[in-house]
Coordinates of C-alpha atoms and ligand atoms in Angstrom, one line a residue:
X25 CA 0.0 0.1 0.3
X26 CA 1.2 3.8 -0.8
X27 CA 0.4 6.8 0.0
X28 CA 2.0 10.6 0.9
X29 CA 1.5 10.8 4.2
X30 CA 1.6 7.5 7.1
X31 CA 0.7 9.0 10.2
X32 CA 1.2 7.2 13.7
X33 CA -1.2 7.4 16.1
X34 CA -5.2 8.0 16.4
X35 CA -5.4 10.4 19.4
X36 CA -6.0 14.1 18.4
X37 CA -2.9 15.2 17.3
X38 CA -2.8 12.6 14.6
X39 CA -7.0 12.6 13.8
X40 CA -6.5 16.2 13.4
X41 CA -3.8 16.2 11.2
X42 CA -5.4 13.8 8.7
X43 CA -8.5 16.2 8.4
X44 CA -5.9 19.0 7.7
X45 CA -4.1 16.8 5.3
X46 CA -7.6 15.4 3.2
X47 CA -8.7 19.0 3.4
X48 CA -5.4 20.2 1.6
X49 CA -6.2 17.4 -0.8
X50 CA -3.3 15.3 0.5
X51 CA -3.9 11.6 1.4
X52 CA -3.3 10.3 4.1
X53 CA -3.4 6.7 6.1
X54 CA -3.5 6.6 10.1
X55 CA -2.1 3.6 12.3
X56 CA -3.3 3.3 15.8
X57 CA -2.1 -0.1 17.8
X58 CA -5.3 0.0 20.2
X59 CA -9.2 0.2 19.1
X60 CA -11.2 2.9 18.3
X61 CA -13.4 2.2 21.6
X62 CA -10.4 2.0 23.8
X63 CA -9.0 5.5 22.4
X64 CA -12.1 7.0 23.4
X65 CA -12.6 5.1 26.9
X66 CA -9.5 7.6 27.8
X67 CA -10.6 10.5 29.7
X68 CA -7.8 13.2 29.3
X69 CA -8.3 16.6 28.6
X70 CA -11.1 19.3 28.8
X71 CA -10.2 23.0 28.0
X72 CA -9.7 24.3 24.5
X73 CA -8.2 27.2 23.4
X74 CA -9.7 29.2 20.9
X75 CA -7.1 28.2 18.1
X76 CA -7.8 25.0 18.9
X77 CA -11.2 25.3 17.9
X78 CA -11.1 27.5 14.9
X79 CA -8.6 24.4 13.2
X80 CA -11.8 21.9 14.3
X81 CA -14.1 24.4 12.4
X82 CA -12.2 24.9 9.5
X83 CA -11.7 20.9 9.1
X84 CA -15.7 21.1 9.2
X85 CA -15.5 19.5 13.1
X86 CA -17.4 22.4 14.8
X87 CA -20.8 21.5 15.0
X88 CA -21.0 19.9 17.9
X89 CA -18.6 21.3 19.7
X90 CA -20.8 24.5 19.5
X91 CA -23.4 22.6 19.9
X92 CA -22.6 21.0 23.5
X93 CA -19.0 23.3 23.8
X94 CA -19.3 25.4 27.8
X95 CA -18.0 28.6 26.2
X96 CA -15.9 30.1 29.6
X97 CA -15.3 33.6 30.3
X98 CA -13.1 32.5 33.2
X99 CA -12.1 30.9 36.2
X100 CA -11.2 31.5 40.1
X101 CA -7.9 30.6 41.9
X102 CA -8.3 29.4 45.4
X103 CA -6.0 30.5 48.7
X104 CA -6.1 31.3 51.9
X105 CA -10.0 30.4 51.2
X106 CA -10.6 33.2 49.1
X107 CA -11.5 32.4 45.2
X108 CA -10.4 35.1 43.2
X109 CA -11.6 34.7 39.6
X110 CA -9.5 35.3 36.3
X111 CA -11.1 37.5 33.8
X112 CA -10.2 35.8 30.8
X113 CA -12.4 37.8 28.8
X114 CA -11.8 40.8 29.9
X115 CA -8.3 40.3 30.3
X116 CA -7.5 39.2 26.6
X117 CA -10.3 39.4 25.2
X118 CA -10.9 35.4 24.4
X119 CA -12.6 32.8 26.1
X120 CA -12.1 28.6 26.0
X121 CA -14.1 26.3 25.4
X122 CA -15.0 23.6 27.3
X123 CA -15.3 20.0 25.4
X124 CA -13.6 16.8 26.4
X125 CA -11.0 15.4 24.0
X126 CA -13.2 12.2 24.0
X127 CA -15.6 14.1 22.5
X128 CA -13.1 15.7 20.2
X129 CA -11.6 12.4 19.7
X130 CA -15.2 11.3 18.3
X131 CA -16.1 14.2 16.1
X132 CA -12.9 13.8 14.4
X133 CA -12.9 9.7 13.7
X134 CA -16.7 10.5 12.4
X135 CA -15.5 12.4 9.8
X136 CA -12.9 10.8 9.6
X137 CA -15.1 7.3 8.7
X138 CA -17.5 9.4 6.6
X139 CA -14.7 10.3 4.4
X140 CA -13.7 7.0 3.5
X141 CA -10.0 8.0 4.6
X142 CA -8.3 4.5 6.3
X143 CA -7.2 4.1 10.0
X144 CA -5.8 0.9 10.5
X145 CA -6.8 0.3 14.6
X146 CA -5.1 -2.8 16.2
X147 CA -2.6 -2.2 13.9
X148 CA 0.5 -4.2 15.6
X149 CA 4.3 -3.9 15.9
X150 CA 4.6 -1.1 14.1
X151 CA 7.8 -0.1 13.0
X152 CA 9.5 3.0 10.7
X153 CA 12.2 2.7 8.5
X154 CA 14.2 4.5 6.2
X155 CA 13.1 7.9 7.0
X156 CA 16.4 9.7 6.8
X157 CA 16.4 8.7 2.8
X158 CA 14.1 9.9 0.0
X159 CA 11.9 6.5 1.0
X160 CA 10.6 5.8 4.2
X161 CA 7.8 3.3 4.8
X162 CA 6.0 1.8 7.6
X163 CA 5.6 -2.2 8.5
X164 CA 2.9 -3.3 10.9
X165 CA 1.1 -6.4 11.8
X166 CA -2.8 -6.3 10.3
X167 CA -5.4 -8.7 12.5
X168 CA -1.8 -10.9 11.5
X169 CA -1.1 -10.1 8.8
X170 CA 2.8 -8.3 8.0
X171 CA 1.8 -5.0 5.7
X172 CA 3.7 -2.5 4.4
X173 CA 2.7 0.6 4.3
X174 CA 5.4 3.4 1.2
X175 CA 5.2 7.2 1.9
X176 CA 6.4 10.7 1.5
X177 CA 6.9 11.1 5.0
X178 CA 5.9 9.6 8.7
X179 CA 4.1 12.0 11.5
X180 CA 4.5 10.6 14.8
X181 CA 1.3 11.5 16.7
X182 CA 1.8 8.6 19.0
X183 CA 2.1 10.1 22.1
X184 CA 4.4 10.4 25.0
X185 CA 4.7 6.1 25.2
X186 CA 4.8 5.6 21.0
X187 CA 7.5 3.9 18.9
X188 CA 7.7 7.3 16.8
X189 CA 10.5 8.9 19.2
X190 CA 11.9 5.8 19.7
X191 CA 12.6 5.1 16.6
X192 CA 15.1 8.1 16.2
X193 CA 18.5 7.5 17.6
X194 CA 19.0 8.5 20.5
X195 CA 22.3 10.3 19.8
X196 CA 20.3 13.0 17.2
X197 CA 17.9 14.1 20.4
X198 CA 18.0 16.5 23.2
X199 CA 15.5 15.5 25.6
X200 CA 14.8 17.7 28.1
X201 CA 12.4 16.6 31.9
X202 CA 11.3 18.4 34.8
X203 CA 9.4 15.5 37.3
X204 CA 7.1 17.0 39.8
X205 CA 6.9 14.8 43.1
X206 CA 3.2 14.8 42.7
X207 CA 0.5 13.0 40.8
X208 CA -3.0 14.1 39.8
X209 CA -6.1 11.8 40.5
X210 CA -9.1 12.6 38.5
X211 CA -12.7 11.6 39.0
X212 CA -15.2 11.5 36.6
X213 CA -19.0 11.9 37.7
X214 CA -22.4 12.3 36.3
X215 CA -23.3 15.4 38.5
X216 CA -23.2 18.9 38.6
X217 CA -20.2 20.6 38.3
X218 CA -20.0 22.8 42.0
X219 CA -19.1 26.5 40.1
X220 CA -20.0 27.2 36.4
X221 CA -16.7 27.9 36.4
X222 CA -13.6 26.0 36.7
X223 CA -11.8 26.3 40.3
X224 CA -8.0 25.3 40.8
X225 CA -7.9 25.3 43.9
X226 CA -4.4 25.3 46.2
X227 CA -4.3 24.6 50.2
X228 CA -2.4 23.3 52.6
X229 CA -3.5 19.7 52.2
X230 CA -2.8 20.0 48.6
X231 CA -4.3 21.2 44.8
X232 CA -7.6 20.6 43.8
X233 CA -9.8 21.3 40.7
X234 CA -13.3 21.7 39.8
X235 CA -13.7 20.9 36.4
X236 CA -16.7 19.4 34.5
X237 CA -17.9 18.1 30.8
X238 CA -21.4 19.7 31.1
X239 CA -24.0 20.7 33.0
X240 CA -24.7 17.3 34.2
X241 CA -21.2 15.9 34.5
X242 CA -17.6 17.2 36.4
X243 CA -14.3 16.5 36.4
X244 CA -12.5 16.7 39.3
X245 CA -9.3 16.1 40.5
X246 CA -6.9 15.5 43.6
X247 CA -3.0 16.4 43.9
X248 CA -1.7 13.0 45.7
X249 CA 1.6 11.4 46.2
X250 CA 3.5 9.4 43.5
X251 CA 2.8 6.3 45.4
X252 CA -1.3 6.4 46.1
X253 CA -2.9 3.3 44.3
X254 CA -6.2 4.3 42.7
X255 CA -8.0 1.1 44.3
X256 CA -7.4 2.8 47.8
X257 CA -9.7 5.4 46.8
X258 CA -12.9 5.1 47.6
X259 CA -15.1 7.5 45.7
X260 CA -16.3 8.6 49.6
X261 CA -12.5 8.9 50.4
X262 CA -12.3 11.2 47.7
X263 CA -14.5 13.4 48.2
X264 CA -14.5 13.8 51.4
X265 CA -10.7 14.8 50.9
X266 CA -11.9 16.8 48.0
X267 CA -14.1 18.7 50.4
X268 CA -11.4 19.6 52.6
X269 CA -9.7 21.6 49.7
X270 CA -12.3 24.1 48.9
X271 CA -13.5 27.2 51.0
X272 CA -16.6 26.1 53.0
X273 CA -19.2 27.7 51.1
X274 CA -18.0 25.6 48.0
X275 CA -17.1 22.5 49.9
X276 CA -21.0 23.0 50.9
X277 CA -22.3 23.4 47.1
X278 CA -20.6 20.7 45.7
X279 CA -23.0 17.3 44.9
X280 CA -21.6 13.9 45.1
X281 CA -22.4 10.8 43.5
X282 CA -20.7 7.7 42.3
X283 CA -17.9 7.4 40.0
X284 CA -17.4 6.7 36.3
X285 CA -14.0 6.6 36.5
X286 CA -11.0 7.2 38.1
X287 CA -7.2 7.2 38.0
X288 CA -3.9 8.5 38.5
X289 CA -1.2 10.9 36.4
X290 CA 2.1 11.2 37.4
X291 CA 2.8 15.0 36.4
X292 CA 6.0 15.9 34.0
X293 CA 7.3 18.1 31.7
X294 CA 9.3 16.8 28.6
X295 CA 10.7 17.8 25.2
X296 CA 12.8 16.3 23.1
X297 CA 14.3 18.5 20.3
X298 CA 14.5 18.7 17.3
X299 CA 10.9 18.1 15.5
X300 CA 12.0 16.9 12.4
X301 CA 14.8 14.1 11.3
X302 CA 14.7 14.0 7.9
X303 CA 11.0 12.5 6.8
X304 CA 9.9 12.0 10.2
X305 CA 8.3 14.6 12.1
X306 CA 6.7 14.7 15.7
X307 CA 3.9 16.1 17.0
X308 CA 2.3 16.1 20.2
X309 CA 2.9 14.2 23.2
X310 CA 5.1 12.1 21.2
X311 CA 7.4 15.0 21.4
X312 CA 7.2 17.0 24.6
X313 CA 4.7 16.7 27.7
X314 CA 3.2 19.1 29.5
X315 CA 1.5 19.2 33.8
X316 CA -2.1 19.1 33.6
X317 CA -2.2 22.3 35.3
X318 CA -2.0 24.8 32.2
X319 CA -4.4 22.8 30.2
X320 CA -2.0 22.8 27.3
X321 CA -1.6 19.5 26.2
X322 CA -3.9 18.6 23.2
X323 CA -3.9 23.1 22.4
X324 CA -0.3 22.0 21.6
X325 CA -1.0 18.9 20.0
X326 CA -3.4 21.0 17.8
X327 CA -1.1 23.8 17.3
X328 CA 2.2 21.4 16.2
X329 CA -0.2 19.7 13.5
X330 CA -1.6 23.1 12.3
X331 CA 2.4 24.1 11.2
X332 CA 2.7 20.4 10.0
X333 CA 0.3 20.8 7.6
X334 CA 0.9 23.7 6.6
X335 CA 4.5 22.6 5.4
X336 CA 3.3 19.6 4.1
X337 CA 1.2 21.8 1.9
X338 CA 3.6 23.7 1.1
X339 CA 6.0 21.2 0.2
X340 CA 3.1 19.6 -2.4
X341 CA 1.5 22.8 -3.7
X342 CA 4.2 24.8 -4.1
X343 CA 7.4 22.3 -3.9
X344 CA 8.4 24.5 -1.3
X345 CA 10.8 23.0 1.5
X346 CA 10.7 25.9 3.4
X347 CA 7.5 24.9 5.6
X348 CA 9.1 21.5 6.2
X349 CA 12.7 22.9 6.9
X350 CA 11.3 25.7 9.5
X351 CA 8.8 23.1 11.3
X352 CA 11.0 22.1 14.4
X353 CA 11.6 25.7 15.4
X354 CA 8.3 27.1 14.5
X355 CA 6.7 24.5 17.2
X356 CA 9.6 24.1 19.0
X357 CA 9.4 28.3 19.9
X358 CA 5.4 27.5 20.7
X359 CA 6.2 24.5 22.8
X360 CA 8.2 26.0 25.4
X361 CA 6.4 29.3 26.1
X362 CA 3.3 26.6 26.8
X363 CA 6.0 24.4 29.0
X364 CA 7.4 27.8 30.9
X365 CA 3.5 28.2 31.3
X366 CA 2.4 24.7 33.3
X367 CA 5.8 24.4 34.8
X368 CA 4.8 28.1 37.1
X369 CA 1.2 27.4 37.1
X370 CA 1.8 24.0 38.6
X371 CA 4.5 25.8 40.8
X372 CA 2.1 28.3 41.7
X373 CA -1.2 26.1 42.9
X374 CA 0.6 23.0 44.2
X375 CA 1.8 21.4 47.4
X376 CA 5.2 20.9 47.1
X377 CA 6.1 18.2 49.6
X378 CA 10.0 19.1 49.4
X379 CA 9.5 22.9 49.4
X380 CA 11.9 24.9 52.2
X381 CA 10.8 27.5 53.9
X382 CA 11.9 29.9 51.2
X383 CA 10.1 28.0 48.5
X384 CA 6.9 28.4 50.5
X385 CA 6.9 32.1 51.0
X386 CA 8.1 32.6 47.7
X387 CA 5.5 31.2 46.5
X388 CA 2.8 33.3 48.9
X389 CA 4.0 35.7 47.8
X390 CA 3.7 35.0 43.7
X391 CA 0.4 34.4 44.7
X392 CA -0.4 37.3 47.0
X393 CA 1.5 39.6 43.2
X394 CA -0.9 38.1 41.2
X395 CA -4.1 39.0 42.6
X396 CA -2.8 42.7 43.4
X397 CA -1.5 42.8 39.9
X398 CA -3.5 43.2 36.5
X399 CA -0.6 43.2 34.7
X400 CA 0.6 39.6 36.2
X401 CA -3.5 38.5 36.4
X402 CA -3.3 40.0 32.3
X403 CA 0.0 37.4 32.1
X404 CA -1.9 34.4 33.2
X405 CA -5.1 35.1 31.0
X406 CA -3.1 35.8 28.2
X407 CA -0.8 32.4 28.4
X408 CA -4.3 30.0 29.7
X409 CA -6.8 31.3 26.5
X410 CA -3.9 30.0 24.2
X411 CA -1.0 32.4 22.3
X412 CA -1.8 33.2 19.0
X413 CA -1.0 30.2 16.1
Ligands
RFL513 P1 -1.9 11.0 22.5 O1 -3.6 11.9 22.6 O2 -1.5 10.5 23.7 O3 -2.3 10.1 21.4 C1 -1.3 8.7 20.9 C2 -2.0 7.7 20.3 O4 -1.1 7.1 19.9 C3 -1.2 5.3 19.4 N1 0.3 4.6 19.7 C4 0.6 4.0 18.6 N2 -0.2 4.1 17.6 C5 0.6 2.9 17.0 N3 2.0 2.5 16.8 C6 2.2 2.6 18.0 N4 3.6 1.8 18.5 C7 1.1 3.8 19.3 N5 1.9 3.6 20.5 C8 0.9 4.7 20.6 C9 -1.8 5.7 21.1 O5 -2.8 4.1 21.4 C10 -2.9 7.0 20.9 O6 -4.5 6.5 20.7 O7 -1.7 11.6 21.8 P2 -1.8 13.2 21.3 O8 -2.4 13.1 20.1 O9 -0.4 14.3 21.0 O10 -2.7 14.1 22.2 C11 -2.1 14.7 23.2 C12 -3.3 14.7 24.3 O11 -4.0 13.5 24.6 C13 -2.6 15.1 25.4 O12 -1.6 16.2 25.5 C14 -4.1 15.7 26.6 O13 -5.0 14.9 26.8 C15 -3.1 16.4 28.1 N6 -4.2 17.1 28.9 C16 -4.9 18.3 28.4 N7 -4.6 18.9 27.4 C17 -5.2 20.5 26.8 O14 -5.3 21.1 26.2 N8 -6.3 20.6 27.8 C18 -6.4 19.8 29.3 O15 -7.4 20.6 30.0 C19 -5.4 18.7 29.5 N9 -6.0 18.2 30.0 C20 -4.1 16.3 30.0 C21 -5.5 16.5 30.8 C22 -3.6 15.1 30.2 C23 -4.3 14.3 31.0 N10 -3.3 13.0 30.9 C24 -4.2 12.4 31.7 C25 -2.1 12.7 31.5 C26 -5.8 16.0 32.1 C27 -5.0 15.1 31.7 C28 -5.3 14.2 33.6
PHB514 C1 -10.1 18.5 32.7 O1 -11.0 18.9 32.8 O2 -9.9 17.6 32.8 C2 -9.1 19.5 32.8 C3 -9.2 21.0 32.9 C4 -8.8 21.4 33.2 C5 -6.9 21.9 33.2 C6 -6.4 20.0 33.4 C7 -7.6 18.7 32.9 O3 -5.9 22.1 33.7

């Protein structure tokens, strides 16, 4: 089989890239190691920047998002018992949209299926070949049968644990990493959200986040130690701990119910440079990870594939390699700004078990400065709604 672009991974990066390429008349095939149902069962991101929404609109995947997504003009930071609203719309002129990654993925999958474009699910033993030459190809097992996909380019959109970055010789990669001494325990439940906007709470017992998927489905997170096990957290224990991390009025308003899902994610900052090796491009979590505090992971995947699709369109339509040559530099410039923001907001809002007295006082001063300074709040808002791309 032959295609112009072989895309590895059917997460948001791979599926959105597939649609952007399709819109530019560029043929592509997606190879995904899991089943479609498994991909849809992963509960992840919830907040979309307006640039991400613009891309989804551009490929025709925005209808349900506009009907069911919740536009948010602000969110609250909670510390020292008080809630402080960050007026995103007033400070930045933009808003974000609360719409789950699961739904974005479902919309993109349905669009792709409607176009008859090929996604091979449950592709096993995906292996990348000869991407440092002119004739790359990918091999895989499709229901036990060995297959070969020849292509012009390979897009590695297979997430942090994928095969694409791992296929690059380590001497050609420079990696940067910060591992945080805690994780997030997430719970999804069909209960109305405690507040109509998100609350990022940074109290003494640890960080908590009140988020949502709709007006009847809530998503909550608790900062927890890395050695915690999900099985040790009954729903009752989770709700009780969440209440303790909220101010009394919010705790009082919290509606609880049985969980639909609970999962634990460690927090990490990670960047691999460069994002291009010959005819292989990395995009999304395959190239970089941010802690979820800034809600940037999916949005960075979207800006990466925007740059990449533009570069490939230029290559095919204008016979110019300028975009391809600039891809890694352009993408990394935006990635590092989001890395900085996510690291900063994580530091502002979490309880650091390894903080000495100095670190704790600096965090207090940073918070006090933020809520007293329109300039500091504007910087926060500008980054949260998403830097332009
Ligand atoms: P994905 O979603 O991991 O998809 C990669 C796909 O590649 C497949 N794959 C392979 N396929 C073939 N062969 C192989 N060898 C393969 N290895 C892997 C995988 O099965 C998978 O389907 O990466 P992608 O597309 O780059 O998308 C990135 C986002 O998923 C991620 O950044 C976000 O979920 C991060 N994130 C958030 N981002 C936001 O923008 N806003 C948020 O509010 C937000 N909240 C979150 C988050 C991530 C979280 N977790 C669980 C880490 C909240 C949490 C708790
Ligand atoms: C979520 O709803 O899953 C979510 C929202 C905001 C974040 C992280 C996760 O910063």
